[in-house]
């Protein structure tokens, strides 16, 4: 994407048609957005050549599951960047990254965020990436416009470009902001899948990936970098695997070399990419065409605990996964309880009038706590080893799924 070239007028609000809130109209109008009617059907798996804001306002409202935005950073380079040996660094000095002032950049940012918020579904989320040059201004605009920030994520670069003049710290990271469309929205977050793929440890908000290099980096006919800010596919894959499901629609309003669309296709997500430069769009299309989607069975994520079918402890007893009279203990063997035929459990060494109840209530009583997750607190011994009874619940859910098929 780029801003209007010198002498090139920005399109007015009357040139493109879309309906927006009246309070948003001036901001969108200044950057090509207009009032009118949007199409009823959403285009899918398409690279659109055009201005990001003008093209977003052409899309149906509340139609996109996730927006990934890599907007111009407004790097404010004052001249050529050189190494100590006077060789020139291939820095980002393209016209699309240049703005006349911070005010102009802020107006641009507000306009594209308004357009993105309009097309997001109520449960949709937005990721935007930036550097210290712009990400704080973008974050403030997000909050001003009603987005609810969920996380800031640090992309820590394994191979950052050094600070050649030695006057600053090496810029070794970029920041992603992850935001819901509204406060209180029920958004997608594949917590269990991320944790399972991270050696059963919660995924952190600092992500280590190298810069885009080697065969993944697109080159022009002269062997030079096709796009100066191409992002690594691994970074985009982490984003999509975190906050989307197969079949979801992903919008990238600053598509560039097509990384988001290529990764979305491989992960069986639908995509819409908007790119103003025809050369980048053509390269993106060729790149996307060469992608083979992964097999569906390798993309099925385990259901989250909230989405999985509810299974009561009594169902485990009824189906024979736990037999009446079996002993349950905590992981360290400090507390014991006996399983009863009705799915309740009886604590050993507890007051007689309070010793029988649910796995949760008895777990709390045993510890003298206000609450307890009985599924993870109580364990059962199988083949000489203790397992949380949640393992038995997972087996029953699996059996129920097979039976349902």
Coordinates of N, CA, C and O in Angstrom, one line a residue, residues 7-123:
X7 N 0.6 15.3 -5.9 CA -0.3 15.8 -7.0 C -1.4 14.9 -7.3 O -2.3 15.2 -8.2
X8 N -1.5 13.7 -6.7 CA -2.6 12.8 -7.0 C -3.7 13.0 -5.9 O -3.4 12.8 -4.7
X9 N -4.9 13.4 -6.3 CA -5.9 13.6 -5.3 C -6.4 12.4 -4.7 O -6.6 11.3 -5.3
X10 N -6.7 12.4 -3.4 CA -7.4 11.3 -2.7 C -8.8 11.2 -3.2 O -9.5 12.3 -3.5
X11 N -9.3 10.0 -3.4 CA -10.7 9.9 -3.9 C -11.7 10.4 -2.9 O -11.5 10.3 -1.7
X12 N -12.8 11.0 -3.4 CA -13.8 11.6 -2.5 C -14.8 10.5 -2.1 O -14.8 9.4 -2.6
X13 N -15.6 10.9 -1.1 CA -16.6 10.0 -0.6 C -17.7 9.7 -1.6 O -18.4 8.7 -1.4
X14 N -17.8 10.4 -2.7 CA -18.9 10.1 -3.7 C -18.4 9.1 -4.8 O -19.2 8.8 -5.6
X15 N -17.1 8.7 -4.7 CA -16.6 7.9 -5.8 C -16.9 6.4 -5.6 O -16.8 5.6 -6.6
X16 N -17.1 6.0 -4.4 CA -17.3 4.6 -4.1 C -18.5 4.5 -3.2 O -18.7 5.4 -2.4
X17 N -19.4 3.4 -3.3 CA -20.6 3.4 -2.5 C -20.5 2.4 -1.4 O -20.2 1.2 -1.6
X18 N -20.8 2.8 -0.1 CA -21.0 1.9 1.0 C -21.7 2.6 2.1 O -21.6 3.8 2.3
X19 N -22.3 1.9 3.0 CA -23.0 2.4 4.1 C -22.1 2.3 5.3 O -21.6 1.3 5.7
X20 N -21.9 3.5 6.0 CA -21.2 3.5 7.3 C -21.9 4.4 8.2 O -22.8 5.1 7.8
X21 N -21.6 4.3 9.5 CA -22.2 5.2 10.5 C -21.9 6.6 10.1 O -20.8 6.9 9.7
X22 N -22.8 7.5 10.4 CA -22.6 8.9 10.0 C -21.4 9.5 10.7 O -20.7 10.4 10.1
X23 N -21.1 9.1 11.9 CA -20.0 9.6 12.7 C -18.7 9.2 12.0 O -17.6 9.9 12.2
X24 N -18.7 8.1 11.3 CA -17.4 7.6 10.7 C -17.2 8.1 9.3 O -16.2 8.0 8.7
X25 N -18.3 8.6 8.7 CA -18.2 9.0 7.3 C -17.1 10.0 7.0 O -16.4 9.8 6.0
X26 N -16.9 11.1 7.7 CA -15.8 12.0 7.4 C -14.4 11.3 7.3 O -13.7 11.6 6.4
X27 N -14.1 10.5 8.3 CA -12.8 9.8 8.3 C -12.6 8.9 7.1 O -11.6 8.9 6.5
X28 N -13.7 8.1 6.8 CA -13.6 7.2 5.6 C -13.6 8.0 4.3 O -12.9 7.7 3.4
X29 N -14.4 9.1 4.3 CA -14.5 9.8 3.0 C -13.2 10.4 2.6 O -12.9 10.5 1.4
X30 N -12.4 10.8 3.6 CA -11.1 11.5 3.3 C -10.1 10.5 2.7 O -9.2 10.9 2.1
X31 N -10.4 9.2 2.8 CA -9.5 8.2 2.3 C -10.2 7.2 1.3 O -9.8 6.1 1.1
X32 N -11.3 7.7 0.7 CA -11.9 6.9 -0.4 C -13.1 6.1 0.0 O -13.8 5.5 -0.8
X33 N -13.5 6.2 1.3 CA -14.8 5.5 1.7 C -16.0 6.3 1.4 O -15.9 7.5 1.4
X34 N -17.1 5.6 1.2 CA -18.3 6.4 0.8 C -19.6 5.8 1.4 O -19.6 4.7 1.9
X35 N -20.6 6.5 1.4 CA -21.9 6.0 1.8 C -22.6 5.4 0.6 O -22.5 5.8 -0.5
X36 N -23.4 4.3 0.9 CA -24.1 3.6 -0.2 C -24.4 2.2 0.2 O -24.5 1.9 1.4
X37 N -24.5 1.3 -0.8 CA -24.9 -0.1 -0.5 C -23.7 -1.1 -0.8 O -23.1 -1.0 -1.9
X38 N -23.5 -2.0 0.1 CA -22.4 -3.0 -0.1 C -23.0 -4.2 -0.7 O -24.2 -4.5 -0.6
X39 N -22.2 -5.1 -1.3 CA -22.7 -6.3 -1.9 C -23.2 -7.3 -0.8 O -22.7 -7.2 0.3
X40 N -24.2 -8.1 -1.1 CA -24.7 -9.0 -0.2 C -23.8 -10.3 0.0 O -23.7 -10.8 1.1
X41 N -23.1 -10.6 -1.0 CA -22.2 -11.8 -1.0 C -20.8 -11.4 -0.8 O -20.3 -10.5 -1.5
X42 N -20.0 -12.2 0.0 CA -18.6 -11.9 0.2 C -17.8 -12.6 -0.8 O -17.9 -13.8 -1.0
X43 N -16.9 -11.9 -1.5 CA -15.9 -12.6 -2.4 C -14.9 -13.4 -1.6 O -14.5 -12.9 -0.5
X44 N -14.6 -14.6 -2.0 CA -13.6 -15.4 -1.3 C -12.4 -15.8 -2.2 O -12.6 -15.9 -3.4
X45 N -11.3 -16.0 -1.5 CA -10.1 -16.5 -2.2 C -9.8 -15.6 -3.4 O -9.6 -16.1 -4.5
X46 N -9.6 -14.3 -3.1 CA -9.5 -13.4 -4.2 C -8.4 -12.3 -3.8 O -8.4 -11.9 -2.6
X47 N -7.6 -11.9 -4.7 CA -6.7 -10.8 -4.6 C -7.2 -9.6 -5.3 O -7.4 -9.7 -6.5
X48 N -7.5 -8.6 -4.6 CA -8.1 -7.4 -5.2 C -7.1 -6.3 -5.3 O -6.4 -6.0 -4.3
X49 N -7.0 -5.7 -6.5 CA -6.1 -4.6 -6.7 C -6.8 -3.3 -6.5 O -7.8 -3.0 -7.1
X50 N -6.4 -2.5 -5.5 CA -7.0 -1.2 -5.2 C -6.6 -0.7 -3.9 O -5.8 -1.3 -3.2
X51 N -7.2 0.5 -3.5 CA -7.0 1.1 -2.2 C -7.6 0.3 -1.1 O -8.8 -0.1 -1.2
X52 N -6.9 0.0 -0.1 CA -7.4 -0.9 1.0 C -8.7 -0.3 1.6 O -9.6 -1.1 1.8
X53 N -8.8 0.9 1.9 CA -10.0 1.5 2.5 C -11.2 1.5 1.6 O -12.2 1.0 1.9
X54 N -10.9 1.9 0.4 CA -12.0 2.0 -0.6 C -12.6 0.6 -0.9 O -13.8 0.3 -1.0
X55 N -11.7 -0.4 -1.0 CA -12.1 -1.8 -1.2 C -12.7 -2.5 0.0 O -13.7 -3.2 -0.2
X56 N -12.3 -2.1 1.2 CA -12.9 -2.7 2.3 C -14.4 -2.2 2.5 O -15.3 -3.0 2.9
X57 N -14.6 -1.0 2.1 CA -16.0 -0.5 2.3 C -16.9 -1.0 1.2 O -18.1 -0.8 1.3
X58 N -16.4 -1.7 0.2 CA -17.2 -2.4 -0.7 C -17.7 -3.8 -0.2 O -18.6 -4.4 -0.8
X59 N -17.0 -4.3 0.8 CA -17.3 -5.6 1.3 C -18.6 -5.6 2.2 O -18.9 -4.6 2.8
X60 N -19.3 -6.7 2.3 CA -20.4 -6.8 3.2 C -20.0 -6.5 4.6 O -19.0 -6.9 5.1
X61 N -20.9 -5.9 5.4 CA -20.7 -5.7 6.8 C -20.7 -7.1 7.6 O -21.4 -8.0 7.2
X62 N -19.9 -7.1 8.6 CA -19.8 -8.3 9.6 C -19.7 -9.6 8.8 O -20.5 -10.5 9.1
X63 N -18.7 -9.7 7.9 CA -18.6 -10.8 7.1 C -17.2 -11.6 7.2 O -17.1 -12.6 6.6
X64 N -16.3 -11.0 8.0 CA -15.0 -11.5 8.0 C -14.6 -12.0 9.5 O -15.0 -11.4 10.4
X65 N -14.0 -13.1 9.6 CA -13.6 -13.7 10.9 C -12.4 -13.1 11.5 O -12.3 -13.0 12.7
X66 N -11.4 -12.8 10.7 CA -10.2 -12.2 11.2 C -9.6 -11.3 10.2 O -9.6 -11.5 9.0
X67 N -9.0 -10.2 10.7 CA -8.2 -9.2 9.8 C -6.8 -9.3 10.3 O -6.5 -9.1 11.5
X68 N -5.9 -9.6 9.4 CA -4.5 -9.4 9.7 C -4.0 -8.2 8.9 O -4.0 -8.2 7.7
X69 N -3.4 -7.2 9.6 CA -3.0 -6.0 8.9 C -1.5 -5.7 9.2 O -1.1 -5.7 10.3
X70 N -0.8 -5.5 8.1 CA 0.6 -5.1 8.1 C 0.7 -3.8 7.4 O 1.1 -3.7 6.2
X71 N 0.2 -2.7 8.0 CA 0.1 -1.4 7.3 C 1.4 -0.8 7.2 O 2.4 -1.2 7.7
X72 N 1.5 0.3 6.4 CA 2.7 1.1 6.3 C 3.1 1.5 7.7 O 2.3 1.9 8.6
X73 N 4.4 1.5 8.0 CA 5.0 1.8 9.3 C 5.3 3.3 9.5 O 5.5 3.7 10.6
X74 N 5.3 4.0 8.4 CA 5.7 5.4 8.5 C 7.1 5.6 9.1 O 7.3 6.2 10.2
X75 N 8.1 4.9 8.5 CA 9.4 4.8 9.2 C 10.2 6.1 9.3 O 11.2 6.2 10.1
X76 N 9.8 7.1 8.5 CA 10.4 8.4 8.7 C 11.9 8.4 8.5 O 12.7 9.1 9.2
X77 N 12.4 7.7 7.5 CA 13.8 7.7 7.2 C 14.2 9.0 6.6 O 13.6 9.6 5.7
X78 N 15.3 9.6 7.1 CA 15.7 10.9 6.7 C 16.7 10.9 5.5 O 17.1 11.9 5.0
X79 N 17.1 9.7 5.1 CA 18.0 9.6 3.9 C 18.5 8.2 3.8 O 17.9 7.3 4.4
X80 N 19.5 8.0 3.0 CA 20.0 6.6 2.8 C 20.6 6.1 4.0 O 21.3 6.8 4.8
X81 N 20.4 4.8 4.3 CA 21.0 4.1 5.4 C 22.2 3.3 4.9 O 22.1 2.5 4.0
X82 N 23.3 3.6 5.5 CA 24.6 2.9 5.1 C 25.3 2.2 6.2 O 25.1 2.5 7.4
X83 N 26.0 1.1 5.8 CA 26.8 0.4 6.7 C 28.1 1.1 7.0 O 28.4 2.1 6.3
X84 N 28.9 0.7 8.0 CA 30.2 1.3 8.3 C 31.1 1.4 7.1 O 31.9 2.3 7.0
X85 N 31.0 0.4 6.2 CA 31.9 0.4 5.0 C 31.3 1.2 3.9 O 31.8 1.2 2.7
X86 N 30.2 2.0 4.2 CA 29.6 2.9 3.2 C 28.7 2.2 2.2 O 28.2 2.9 1.3
X87 N 28.5 0.9 2.3 CA 27.6 0.2 1.4 C 26.2 0.5 1.8 O 25.9 0.7 3.0
X88 N 25.3 0.6 0.9 CA 23.9 1.0 1.1 C 23.1 -0.1 1.6 O 23.1 -1.3 1.1
X89 N 22.3 0.1 2.6 CA 21.3 -0.9 3.2 C 20.0 -0.8 2.4 O 19.5 0.4 2.1
X90 N 19.5 -1.9 2.1 CA 18.2 -1.9 1.3 C 17.1 -1.7 2.3 O 16.4 -2.6 2.7
X91 N 16.9 -0.4 2.7 CA 15.8 -0.1 3.7 C 14.5 0.2 3.0 O 14.4 0.3 1.8
X92 N 13.5 0.4 3.8 CA 12.1 0.7 3.3 C 12.0 2.2 3.0 O 11.9 3.0 4.0
X93 N 12.2 2.6 1.8 CA 12.0 4.0 1.4 C 11.0 4.2 0.3 O 11.1 5.2 -0.4
X94 N 10.1 3.3 0.2 CA 9.1 3.3 -0.9 C 8.0 4.4 -0.6 O 7.8 4.8 0.6
X95 N 7.4 4.9 -1.6 CA 6.4 6.0 -1.5 C 5.2 5.5 -0.6 O 4.7 6.4 0.1
X96 N 4.9 4.2 -0.6 CA 3.7 3.8 0.1 C 3.9 3.9 1.6 O 3.0 3.7 2.4
X97 N 5.2 4.0 2.1 CA 5.4 4.1 3.5 C 5.6 5.6 4.0 O 6.0 5.8 5.1
X98 N 5.4 6.5 3.1 CA 5.7 7.9 3.4 C 4.4 8.7 3.6 O 3.5 8.7 2.8
X99 N 4.4 9.5 4.7 CA 3.3 10.4 5.0 C 3.8 11.8 5.3 O 4.9 11.9 5.8
X100 N 3.0 12.8 5.1 CA 3.4 14.1 5.2 C 3.6 14.5 6.7 O 4.4 15.4 7.0
X101 N 2.9 13.9 7.6 CA 2.9 14.3 9.0 C 2.3 13.1 9.8 O 1.7 12.2 9.3
X102 N 2.5 13.2 11.2 CA 1.9 12.3 12.0 C 0.3 12.4 12.0 O -0.4 11.4 12.0
X103 N -0.1 13.6 11.8 CA -1.6 13.8 11.6 C -2.1 13.1 10.4 O -3.2 12.5 10.5
X104 N -1.4 13.1 9.3 CA -1.8 12.4 8.1 C -1.8 10.9 8.3 O -2.8 10.2 7.9
X105 N -0.8 10.4 9.0 CA -0.8 9.0 9.3 C -1.9 8.6 10.3 O -2.5 7.5 10.1
X106 N -2.2 9.4 11.3 CA -3.2 9.1 12.2 C -4.6 9.0 11.5 O -5.4 8.2 11.8
X107 N -4.8 9.9 10.6 CA -6.1 10.0 9.8 C -6.2 8.7 9.0 O -7.3 8.1 8.9
X108 N -5.1 8.3 8.3 CA -5.1 7.1 7.5 C -5.4 5.9 8.4 O -6.2 5.0 8.1
X109 N -4.7 5.8 9.5 CA -4.9 4.7 10.5 C -6.3 4.6 10.9 O -6.9 3.5 10.9
X110 N -6.9 5.7 11.3 CA -8.3 5.7 11.8 C -9.2 5.2 10.7 O -10.2 4.4 10.9
X111 N -9.0 5.7 9.5 CA -9.9 5.3 8.4 C -9.8 3.8 8.1 O -10.9 3.2 7.9
X112 N -8.6 3.2 8.0 CA -8.6 1.8 7.7 C -9.1 0.9 8.8 O -9.7 -0.1 8.6
X113 N -8.9 1.4 10.1 CA -9.4 0.6 11.2 C -10.9 0.7 11.2 O -11.6 -0.3 11.6
X114 N -11.5 1.8 10.9 CA -13.0 1.9 10.8 C -13.5 1.0 9.8 O -14.5 0.3 10.0
X115 N -12.9 0.9 8.6 CA -13.3 0.1 7.6 C -13.2 -1.4 8.0 O -14.0 -2.2 7.7
X116 N -12.1 -1.7 8.6 CA -11.8 -3.1 9.1 C -12.9 -3.5 10.2 O -13.4 -4.6 10.1
X117 N -13.2 -2.6 11.1 CA -14.1 -2.9 12.1 C -15.5 -3.2 11.6 O -16.3 -4.0 12.1
X118 N -15.8 -2.5 10.5 CA -17.1 -2.6 9.9 C -17.3 -4.0 9.3 O -18.4 -4.6 9.3
X119 N -16.3 -4.6 8.7 CA -16.4 -5.9 8.0 C -16.2 -7.0 9.0 O -16.5 -8.2 8.6
X120 N -15.7 -6.8 10.2 CA -15.5 -7.9 11.1 C -16.8 -8.4 11.7 O -17.7 -7.6 12.0
X121 N -16.9 -9.7 11.8 CA -18.1 -10.3 12.5 C -18.0 -9.8 14.0 O -17.0 -9.5 14.5
X122 N -19.1 -9.9 14.7 CA -19.1 -9.5 16.1 C -18.1 -10.3 16.9 O -17.6 -9.8 17.9
X123 N -17.9 -11.5 16.6 CA -16.9 -12.4 17.3 C -15.6 -12.4 16.6 O -14.7 -13.2 16.9

